[in-house]
Tab-separated table of C-alpha atoms in Angstrom:
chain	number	residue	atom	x	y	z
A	69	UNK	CA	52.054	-24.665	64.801
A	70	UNK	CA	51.435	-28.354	66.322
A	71	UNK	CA	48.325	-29.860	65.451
A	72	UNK	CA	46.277	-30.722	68.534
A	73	UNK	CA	45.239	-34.099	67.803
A	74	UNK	CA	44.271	-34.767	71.829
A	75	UNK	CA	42.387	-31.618	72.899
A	76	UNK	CA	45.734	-30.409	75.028
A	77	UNK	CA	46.126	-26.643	74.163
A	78	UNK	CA	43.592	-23.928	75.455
A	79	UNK	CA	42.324	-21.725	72.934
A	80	UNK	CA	43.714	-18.343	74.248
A	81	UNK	CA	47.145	-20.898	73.937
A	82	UNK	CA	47.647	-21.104	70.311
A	83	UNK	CA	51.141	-19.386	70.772
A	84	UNK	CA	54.585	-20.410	70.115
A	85	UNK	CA	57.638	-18.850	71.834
A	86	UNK	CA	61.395	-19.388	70.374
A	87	UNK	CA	64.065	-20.400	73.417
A	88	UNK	CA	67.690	-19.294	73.058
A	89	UNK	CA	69.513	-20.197	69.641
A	90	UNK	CA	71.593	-22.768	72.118
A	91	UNK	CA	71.543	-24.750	75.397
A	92	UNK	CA	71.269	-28.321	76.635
A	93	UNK	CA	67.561	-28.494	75.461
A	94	UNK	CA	67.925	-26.901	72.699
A	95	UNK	CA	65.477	-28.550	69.711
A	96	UNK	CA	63.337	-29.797	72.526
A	97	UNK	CA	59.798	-28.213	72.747
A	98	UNK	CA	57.177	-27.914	75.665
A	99	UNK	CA	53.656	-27.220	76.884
A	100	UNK	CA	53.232	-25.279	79.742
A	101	UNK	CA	50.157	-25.767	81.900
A	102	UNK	CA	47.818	-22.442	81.769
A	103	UNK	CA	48.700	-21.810	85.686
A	104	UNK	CA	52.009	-20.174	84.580
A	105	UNK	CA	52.321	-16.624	83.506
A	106	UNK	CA	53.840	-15.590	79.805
A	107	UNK	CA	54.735	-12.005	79.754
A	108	UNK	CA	51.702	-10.222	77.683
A	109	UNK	CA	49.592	-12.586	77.858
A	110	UNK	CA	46.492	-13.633	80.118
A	111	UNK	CA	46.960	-16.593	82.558
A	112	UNK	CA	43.283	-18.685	82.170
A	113	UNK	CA	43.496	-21.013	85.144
A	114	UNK	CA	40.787	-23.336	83.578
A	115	UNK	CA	38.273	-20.859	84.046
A	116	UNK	CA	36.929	-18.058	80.782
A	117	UNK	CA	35.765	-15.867	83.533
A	118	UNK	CA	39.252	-15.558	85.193
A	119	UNK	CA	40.518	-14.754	81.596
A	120	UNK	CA	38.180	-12.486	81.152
A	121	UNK	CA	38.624	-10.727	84.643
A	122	UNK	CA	42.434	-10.604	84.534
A	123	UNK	CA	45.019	-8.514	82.943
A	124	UNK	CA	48.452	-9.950	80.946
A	125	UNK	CA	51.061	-10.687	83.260
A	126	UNK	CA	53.990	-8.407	83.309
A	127	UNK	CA	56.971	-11.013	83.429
A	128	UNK	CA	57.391	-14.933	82.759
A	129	UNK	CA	57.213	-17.227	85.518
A	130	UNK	CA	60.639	-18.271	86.118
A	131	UNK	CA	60.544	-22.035	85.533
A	132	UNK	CA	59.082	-20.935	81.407
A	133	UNK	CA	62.135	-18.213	81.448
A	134	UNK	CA	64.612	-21.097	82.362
A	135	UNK	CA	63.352	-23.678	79.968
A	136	UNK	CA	63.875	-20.595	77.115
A	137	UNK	CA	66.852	-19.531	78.531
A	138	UNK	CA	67.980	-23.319	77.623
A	139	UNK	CA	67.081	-23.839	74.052
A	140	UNK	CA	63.689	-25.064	74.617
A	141	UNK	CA	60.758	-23.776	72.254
A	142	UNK	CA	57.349	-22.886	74.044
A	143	UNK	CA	54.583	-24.755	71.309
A	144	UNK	CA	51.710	-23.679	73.288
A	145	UNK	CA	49.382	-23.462	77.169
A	146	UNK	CA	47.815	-26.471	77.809
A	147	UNK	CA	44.542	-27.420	79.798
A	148	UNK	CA	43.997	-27.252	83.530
A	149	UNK	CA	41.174	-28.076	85.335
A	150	UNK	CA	39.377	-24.999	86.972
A	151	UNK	CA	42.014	-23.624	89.463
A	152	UNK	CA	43.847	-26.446	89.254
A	153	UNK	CA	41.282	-27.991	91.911
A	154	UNK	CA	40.883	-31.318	90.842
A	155	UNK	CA	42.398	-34.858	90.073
A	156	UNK	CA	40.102	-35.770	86.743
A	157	UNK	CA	41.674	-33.768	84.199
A	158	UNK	CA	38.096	-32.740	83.356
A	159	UNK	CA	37.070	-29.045	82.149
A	160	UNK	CA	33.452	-27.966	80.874
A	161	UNK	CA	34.739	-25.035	79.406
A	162	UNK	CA	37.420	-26.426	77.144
A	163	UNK	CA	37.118	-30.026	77.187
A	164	UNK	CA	38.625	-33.504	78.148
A	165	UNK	CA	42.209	-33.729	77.083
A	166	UNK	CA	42.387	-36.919	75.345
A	167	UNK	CA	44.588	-39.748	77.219
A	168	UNK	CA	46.775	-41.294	74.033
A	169	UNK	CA	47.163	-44.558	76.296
A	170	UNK	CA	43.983	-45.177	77.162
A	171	UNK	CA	41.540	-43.328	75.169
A	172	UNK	CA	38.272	-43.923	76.639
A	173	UNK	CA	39.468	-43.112	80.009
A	174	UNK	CA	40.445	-39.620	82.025
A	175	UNK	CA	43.738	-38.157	81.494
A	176	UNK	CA	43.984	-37.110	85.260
A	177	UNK	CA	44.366	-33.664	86.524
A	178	UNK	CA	45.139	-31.373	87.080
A	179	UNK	CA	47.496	-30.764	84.765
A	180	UNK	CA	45.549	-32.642	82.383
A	181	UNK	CA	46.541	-30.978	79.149
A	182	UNK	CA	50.017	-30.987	79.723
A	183	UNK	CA	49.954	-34.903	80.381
A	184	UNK	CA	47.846	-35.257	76.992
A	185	UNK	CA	50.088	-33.390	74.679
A	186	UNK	CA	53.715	-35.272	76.412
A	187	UNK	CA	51.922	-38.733	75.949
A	188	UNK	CA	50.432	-37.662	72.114
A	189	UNK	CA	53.779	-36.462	71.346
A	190	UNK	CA	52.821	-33.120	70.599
A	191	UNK	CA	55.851	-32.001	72.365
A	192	UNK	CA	59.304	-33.604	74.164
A	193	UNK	CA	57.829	-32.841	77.561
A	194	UNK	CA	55.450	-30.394	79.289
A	195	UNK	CA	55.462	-28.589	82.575
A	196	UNK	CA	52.681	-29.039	84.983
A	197	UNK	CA	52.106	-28.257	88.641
A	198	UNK	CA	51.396	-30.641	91.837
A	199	UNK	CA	49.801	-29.542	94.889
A	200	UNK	CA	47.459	-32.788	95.952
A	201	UNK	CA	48.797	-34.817	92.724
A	202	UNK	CA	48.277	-33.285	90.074
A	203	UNK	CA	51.132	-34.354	88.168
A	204	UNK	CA	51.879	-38.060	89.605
A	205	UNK	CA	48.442	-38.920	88.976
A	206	UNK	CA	48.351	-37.552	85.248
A	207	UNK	CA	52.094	-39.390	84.907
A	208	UNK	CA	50.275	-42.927	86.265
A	209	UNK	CA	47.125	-42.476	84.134
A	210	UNK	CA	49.115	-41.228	80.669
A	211	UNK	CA	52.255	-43.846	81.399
A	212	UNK	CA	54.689	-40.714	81.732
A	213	UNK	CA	57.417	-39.720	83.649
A	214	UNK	CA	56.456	-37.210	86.218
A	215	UNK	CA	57.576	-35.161	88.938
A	216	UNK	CA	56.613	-33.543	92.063
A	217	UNK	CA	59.682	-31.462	93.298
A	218	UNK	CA	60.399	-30.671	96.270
A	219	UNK	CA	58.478	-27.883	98.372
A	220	UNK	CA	60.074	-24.846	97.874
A	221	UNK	CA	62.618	-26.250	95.481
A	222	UNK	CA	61.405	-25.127	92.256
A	223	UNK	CA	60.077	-21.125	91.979
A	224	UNK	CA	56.587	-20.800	92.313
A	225	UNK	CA	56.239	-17.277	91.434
A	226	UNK	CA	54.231	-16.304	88.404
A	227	UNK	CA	52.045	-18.949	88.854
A	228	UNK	CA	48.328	-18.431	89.886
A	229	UNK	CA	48.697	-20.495	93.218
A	230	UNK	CA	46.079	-22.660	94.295
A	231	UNK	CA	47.954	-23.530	98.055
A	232	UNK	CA	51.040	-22.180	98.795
A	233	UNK	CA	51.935	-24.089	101.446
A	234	UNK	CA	51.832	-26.864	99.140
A	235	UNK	CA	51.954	-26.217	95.394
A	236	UNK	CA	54.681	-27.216	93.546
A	237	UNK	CA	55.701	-27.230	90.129
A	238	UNK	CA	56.511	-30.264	88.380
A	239	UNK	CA	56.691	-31.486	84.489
A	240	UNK	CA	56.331	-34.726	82.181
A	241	UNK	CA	58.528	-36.468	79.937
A	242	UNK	CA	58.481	-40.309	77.588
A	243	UNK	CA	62.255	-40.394	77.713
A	244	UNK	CA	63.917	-40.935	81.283
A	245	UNK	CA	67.149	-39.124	79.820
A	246	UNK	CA	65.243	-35.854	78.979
A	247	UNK	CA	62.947	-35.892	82.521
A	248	UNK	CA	66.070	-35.469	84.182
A	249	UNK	CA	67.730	-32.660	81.627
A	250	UNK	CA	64.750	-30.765	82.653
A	251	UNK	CA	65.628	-31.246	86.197
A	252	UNK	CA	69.180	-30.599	85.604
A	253	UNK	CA	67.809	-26.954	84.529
A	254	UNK	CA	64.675	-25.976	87.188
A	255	UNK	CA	66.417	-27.602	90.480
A	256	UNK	CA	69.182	-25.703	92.291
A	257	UNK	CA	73.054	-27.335	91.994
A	258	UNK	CA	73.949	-29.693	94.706
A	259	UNK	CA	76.679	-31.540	95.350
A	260	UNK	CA	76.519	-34.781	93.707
A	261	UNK	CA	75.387	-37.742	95.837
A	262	UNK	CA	75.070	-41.955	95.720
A	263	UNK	CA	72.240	-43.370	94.814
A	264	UNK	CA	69.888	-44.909	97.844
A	265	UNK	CA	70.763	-48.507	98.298
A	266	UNK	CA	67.495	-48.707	100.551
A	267	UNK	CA	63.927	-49.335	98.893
A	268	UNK	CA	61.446	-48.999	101.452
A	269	UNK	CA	57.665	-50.578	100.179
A	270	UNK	CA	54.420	-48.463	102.433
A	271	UNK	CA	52.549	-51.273	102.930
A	272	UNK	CA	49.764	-48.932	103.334
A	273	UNK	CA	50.030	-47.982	99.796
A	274	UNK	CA	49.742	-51.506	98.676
A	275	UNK	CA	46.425	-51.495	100.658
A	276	UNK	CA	45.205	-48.625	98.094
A	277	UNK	CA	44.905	-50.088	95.188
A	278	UNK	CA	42.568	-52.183	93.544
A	279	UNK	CA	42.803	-55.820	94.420
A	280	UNK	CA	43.519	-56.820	90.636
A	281	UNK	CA	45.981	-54.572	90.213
A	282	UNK	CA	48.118	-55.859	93.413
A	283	UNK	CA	49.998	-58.275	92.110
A	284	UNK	CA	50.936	-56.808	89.154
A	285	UNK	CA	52.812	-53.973	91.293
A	286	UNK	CA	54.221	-56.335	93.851
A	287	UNK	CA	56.114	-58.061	90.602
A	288	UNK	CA	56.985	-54.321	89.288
A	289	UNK	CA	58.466	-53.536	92.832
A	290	UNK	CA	60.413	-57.141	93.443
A	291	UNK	CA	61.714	-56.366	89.834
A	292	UNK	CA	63.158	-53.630	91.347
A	293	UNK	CA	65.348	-55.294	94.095
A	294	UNK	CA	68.293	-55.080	91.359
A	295	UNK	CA	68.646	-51.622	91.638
A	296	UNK	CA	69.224	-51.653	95.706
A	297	UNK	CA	71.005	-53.506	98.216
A	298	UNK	CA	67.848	-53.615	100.653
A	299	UNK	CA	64.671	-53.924	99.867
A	300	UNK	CA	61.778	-53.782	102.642
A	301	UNK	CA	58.447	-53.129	103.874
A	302	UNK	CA	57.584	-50.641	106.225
A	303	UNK	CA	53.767	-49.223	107.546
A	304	UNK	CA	54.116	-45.462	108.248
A	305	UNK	CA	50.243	-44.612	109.607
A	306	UNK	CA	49.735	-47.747	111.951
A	307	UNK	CA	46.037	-49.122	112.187
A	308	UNK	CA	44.282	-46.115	111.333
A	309	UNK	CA	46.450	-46.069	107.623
A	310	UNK	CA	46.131	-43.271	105.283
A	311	UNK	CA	42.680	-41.873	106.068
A	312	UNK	CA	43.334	-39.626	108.477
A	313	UNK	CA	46.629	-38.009	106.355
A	314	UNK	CA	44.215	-37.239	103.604
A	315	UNK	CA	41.624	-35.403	106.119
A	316	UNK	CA	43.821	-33.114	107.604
A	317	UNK	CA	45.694	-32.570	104.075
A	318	UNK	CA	41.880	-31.761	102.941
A	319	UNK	CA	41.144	-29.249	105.676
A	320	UNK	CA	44.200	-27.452	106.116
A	321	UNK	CA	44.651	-26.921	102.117
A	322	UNK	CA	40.894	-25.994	101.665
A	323	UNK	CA	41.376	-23.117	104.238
A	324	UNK	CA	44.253	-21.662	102.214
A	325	UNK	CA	42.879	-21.808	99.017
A	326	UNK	CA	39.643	-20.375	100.426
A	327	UNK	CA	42.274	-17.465	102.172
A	328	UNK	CA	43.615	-16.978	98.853
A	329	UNK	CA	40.732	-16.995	96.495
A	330	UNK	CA	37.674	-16.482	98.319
A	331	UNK	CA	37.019	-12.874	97.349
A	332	UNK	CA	37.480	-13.946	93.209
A	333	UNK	CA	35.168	-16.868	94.116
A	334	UNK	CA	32.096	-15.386	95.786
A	335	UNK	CA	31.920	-12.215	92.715
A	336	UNK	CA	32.835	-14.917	90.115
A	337	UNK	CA	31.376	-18.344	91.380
A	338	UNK	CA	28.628	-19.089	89.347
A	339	UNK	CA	31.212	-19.661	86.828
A	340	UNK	CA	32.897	-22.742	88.156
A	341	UNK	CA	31.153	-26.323	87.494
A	342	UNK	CA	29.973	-28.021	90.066
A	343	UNK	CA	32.243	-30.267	91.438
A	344	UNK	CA	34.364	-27.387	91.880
A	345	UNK	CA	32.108	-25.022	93.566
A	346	UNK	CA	31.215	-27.850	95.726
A	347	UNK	CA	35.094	-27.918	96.660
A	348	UNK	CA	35.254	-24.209	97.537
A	349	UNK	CA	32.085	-24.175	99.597
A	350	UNK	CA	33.590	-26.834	101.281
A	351	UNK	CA	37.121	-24.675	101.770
A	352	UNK	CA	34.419	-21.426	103.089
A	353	UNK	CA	33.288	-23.621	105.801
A	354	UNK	CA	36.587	-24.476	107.280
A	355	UNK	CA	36.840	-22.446	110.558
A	356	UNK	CA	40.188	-20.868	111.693
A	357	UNK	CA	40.202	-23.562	114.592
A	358	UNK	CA	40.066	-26.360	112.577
A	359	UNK	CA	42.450	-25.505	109.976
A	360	UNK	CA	44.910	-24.788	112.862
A	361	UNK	CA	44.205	-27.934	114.506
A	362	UNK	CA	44.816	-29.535	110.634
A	363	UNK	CA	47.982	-27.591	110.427
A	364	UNK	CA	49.709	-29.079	113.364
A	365	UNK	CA	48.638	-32.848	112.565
A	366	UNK	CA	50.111	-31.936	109.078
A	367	UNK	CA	53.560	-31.243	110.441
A	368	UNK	CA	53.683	-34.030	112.998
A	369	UNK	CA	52.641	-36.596	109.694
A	370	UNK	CA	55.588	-34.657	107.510
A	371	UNK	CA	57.963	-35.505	110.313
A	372	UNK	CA	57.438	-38.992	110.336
A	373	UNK	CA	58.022	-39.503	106.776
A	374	UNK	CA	61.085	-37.342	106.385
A	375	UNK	CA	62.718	-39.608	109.135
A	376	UNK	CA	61.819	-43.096	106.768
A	377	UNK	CA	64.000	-41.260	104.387
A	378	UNK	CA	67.097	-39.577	105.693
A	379	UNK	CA	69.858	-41.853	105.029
A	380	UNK	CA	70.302	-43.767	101.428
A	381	UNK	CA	66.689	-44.526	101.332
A	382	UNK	CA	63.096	-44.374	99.130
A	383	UNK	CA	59.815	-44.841	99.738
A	384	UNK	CA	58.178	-46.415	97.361
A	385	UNK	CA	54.217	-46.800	96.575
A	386	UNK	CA	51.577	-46.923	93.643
A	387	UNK	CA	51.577	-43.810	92.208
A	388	UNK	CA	47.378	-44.360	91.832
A	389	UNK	CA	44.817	-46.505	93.213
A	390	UNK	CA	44.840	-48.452	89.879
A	391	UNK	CA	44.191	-47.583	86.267
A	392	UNK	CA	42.472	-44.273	85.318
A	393	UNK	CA	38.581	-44.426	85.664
A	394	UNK	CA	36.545	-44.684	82.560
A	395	UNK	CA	35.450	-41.281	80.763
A	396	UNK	CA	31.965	-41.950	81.343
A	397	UNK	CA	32.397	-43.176	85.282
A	398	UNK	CA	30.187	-41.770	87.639
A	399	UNK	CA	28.657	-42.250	91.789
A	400	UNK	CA	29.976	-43.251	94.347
A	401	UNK	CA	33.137	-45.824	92.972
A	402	UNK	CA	34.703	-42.584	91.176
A	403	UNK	CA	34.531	-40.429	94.799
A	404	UNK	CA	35.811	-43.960	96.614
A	405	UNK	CA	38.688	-44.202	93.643
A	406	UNK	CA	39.549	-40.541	93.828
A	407	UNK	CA	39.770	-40.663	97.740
A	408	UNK	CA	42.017	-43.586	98.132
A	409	UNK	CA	44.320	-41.651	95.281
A	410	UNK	CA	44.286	-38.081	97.366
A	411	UNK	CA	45.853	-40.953	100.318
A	412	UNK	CA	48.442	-41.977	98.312
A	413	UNK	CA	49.486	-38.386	97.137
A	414	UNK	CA	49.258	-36.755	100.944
A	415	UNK	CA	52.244	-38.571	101.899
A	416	UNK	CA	54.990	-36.412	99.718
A	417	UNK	CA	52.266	-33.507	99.775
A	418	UNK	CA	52.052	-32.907	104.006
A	419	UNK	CA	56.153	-34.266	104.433
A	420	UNK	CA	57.273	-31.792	101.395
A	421	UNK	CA	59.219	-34.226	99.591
A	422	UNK	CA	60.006	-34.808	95.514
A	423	UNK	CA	58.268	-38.042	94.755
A	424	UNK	CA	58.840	-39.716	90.739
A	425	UNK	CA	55.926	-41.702	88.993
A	426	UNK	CA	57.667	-44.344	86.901
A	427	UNK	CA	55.868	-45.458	83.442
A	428	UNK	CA	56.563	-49.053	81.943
A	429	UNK	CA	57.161	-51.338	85.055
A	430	UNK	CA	53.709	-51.979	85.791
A	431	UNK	CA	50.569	-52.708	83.476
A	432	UNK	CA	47.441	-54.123	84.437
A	433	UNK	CA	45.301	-55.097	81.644
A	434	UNK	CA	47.410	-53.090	79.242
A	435	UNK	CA	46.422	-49.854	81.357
A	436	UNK	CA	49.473	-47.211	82.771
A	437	UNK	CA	50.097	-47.687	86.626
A	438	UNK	CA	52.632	-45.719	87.598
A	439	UNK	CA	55.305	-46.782	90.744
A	440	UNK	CA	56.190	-43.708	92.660
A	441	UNK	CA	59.377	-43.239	94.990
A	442	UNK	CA	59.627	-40.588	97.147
A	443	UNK	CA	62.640	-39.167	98.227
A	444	UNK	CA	64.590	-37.014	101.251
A	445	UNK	CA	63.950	-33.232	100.718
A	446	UNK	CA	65.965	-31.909	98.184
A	447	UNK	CA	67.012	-35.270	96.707
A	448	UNK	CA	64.924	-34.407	93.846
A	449	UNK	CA	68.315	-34.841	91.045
A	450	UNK	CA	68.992	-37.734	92.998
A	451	UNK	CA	65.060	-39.273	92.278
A	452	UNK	CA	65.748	-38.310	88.554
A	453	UNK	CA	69.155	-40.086	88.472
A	454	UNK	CA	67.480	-43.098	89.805
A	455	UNK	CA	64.361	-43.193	87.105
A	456	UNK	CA	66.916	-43.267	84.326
A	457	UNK	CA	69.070	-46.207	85.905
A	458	UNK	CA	65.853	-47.987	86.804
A	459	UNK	CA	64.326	-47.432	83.095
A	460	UNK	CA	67.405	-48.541	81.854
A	461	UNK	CA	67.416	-51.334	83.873
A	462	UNK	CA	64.177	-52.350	83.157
């Protein structure tokens, strides 16, 4: 068994599981982020009382079957933040996974763990899920290749769901070649397409992040001009920018999760820490009429993204505000931080669409900071093919 060097693997996830003697990943091995279900075994969710309150599952969640079915070996269940309801990568019941490429700083979360272990090289690459971020952000913080697929794309069944309407599952990789051999196993067959010849910079994006860091990703973007015949820069949210996106992404996902574990939460509460609980009282309070209201903003805001990106074209932003925060951060520049970040991530979260965080073209003071490009529904083989030219490129 691996030795956890980083703090990745939850204790009840000290197993190993062989995949099939041979397929395209075959020799590869993977973390998988303890949201999924294993067959016989208890799904944690970040939280020792939800172990302790649920029974073993009674199948695999497809995406782990698939990655067996293809060769892969299954080294362990990695670290989630509690429900999966948070951007830090932070868990007081098991720890801080430990970010390899910047060690006194936060991994990002959720899928903390499965970030850690990919970046430590525990394993060749780790699966992870994204509902507000919780992949891209990890993938900017931990320099990694990430993915959030598109909605519906990838199965989401076996896999304790924080909001359905907009959880997705995603994974992590060093090597642009192997991120999209995963891909070419979880995502659906399509027919094979050009790459986009249109980059599209949100200029509201660029607004996000920290002044420092600005330049640095306006020379990782022009770098990229190379790789397409037209590059641009668009607004998408007018004067008001990306506030208002991450409000009604806020309201209409709190009301879901509160739908879907509100009854677990008020027996089992007093369990959670506190930044957590503070998040689900937050979700209780959401009325029926509000959500509703947040509902129908969120599918008017999904519209008028999927149009920027319907013919040969990416969007492309900062995957994060900046660098990860320090360890030890605290008040109110770490809510500020983590609020401009839940902007950035709203746009692929309320339009459904796969969005890549690219490691390596932009540094700032020898920190991660990922570049993100967002792609058409469905284009999500197409965003993979595109990493590994870029990369190459690079």
């Amino acid at each position: 068994m691996v030795v956890d060097t980083v703090g990745a693997f939850c204790p009840h996830g000290r197993f190993e599981l062989s995949g099939a003697p041979a397929g395209p990943l075959a020799g590869r091995t993977f973390a998988v982020k303890d949201l999924f279900d294993i067959e016989g075994r208890v799904t944690g969710a970040g939280n020792p009382q939800w172990l302790a309150t649920h029974g073993p599952a009674r199948q695999t969640a497809p995406p782990v079957a698939a990655l067996l079915a293809a060769g892969a070996r299954m080294i362990g269940k990695t670290i989630t933040d509690e429900l999966a309801y948070s951007l830090n990568g932070d868990n007081i019941h098991y720890g801080t996974p430990r970010n390899s490429k910047a060690p006194d700083r936060v991994p990002g979360g959720s899928s903390s763990g499965s970030a850690a272990a990919v970046a430590a090289s525990l394993c060749d690459f780790a699966l992870g899920t994204d509902t507000g971020g919780s992949v891209r952000i990890p993938g900017s913080f931990c320099g990694l290749f990430g993915i959030r697929t598109s909605h519906g794309t990838v199965s989401t069944a076996g896999l304790v769901p924080l909001m359905p309407s907009f959880d997705t599952v995603g994974w992590f990789a060093r090597e642009p070649g192997l991120f999209q051999q995963v891909g070419e196993v979880l995502l659906p067959e399509v027919a094979p397409s050009s790459l986009p010849t249109r980059l599209l910079i949100v200029s509201e994006g660029l607004e996000l992040l920290d002044h420092e860091a600005r330049l640095v990703f306006r020379n990782a973007v022009d770098a990229l001009g190379d790789c397409f015949g037209e590059v641009a820069t668009i607004s998408i949210a007018g004067a008001a920018g990306l506030a208002p996106w991450r409000d009604v992404f806020r309201i209409a996902s709190a009301h879901e999760t509160w739908r879907v574990h509100g009854a677990w939460i008020s027996a089992h509460g007093d369990s959670l820490s506190a930044p957590i609980a503070e998040r689900f009282a937050f979700a209780r309070s959401i009325t029926d009429a509000d959500a509703a209201d947040a509902r129908r903003k969120c599918a008017e805001l999904g519209r008028s993204v999927r149009v920027c990106v319907e013919t040969n074209t990416v969007l492309c932003i900062p995957t994060a505000p900046g660098p990860a925060p320090m360890l030890d951060a605290k008040g109110q520049a770490v809510e500020e931080f983590r609020q401009r970040a839940q902007r950035l991530t709203s746009i692929a979260g309320l339009s459904g669409l796969p969005e890549v965080t690219l490691p390596g073209l932009a540094e700032f003071a020898g920190l991660p900071l990922g570049v993100s490009l967002i792609g058409a529904a469905g284009a999500d083989r197409m965003l993979l093919a595109l990493a590994d030219k870029i990369s190459r490129s690079s």
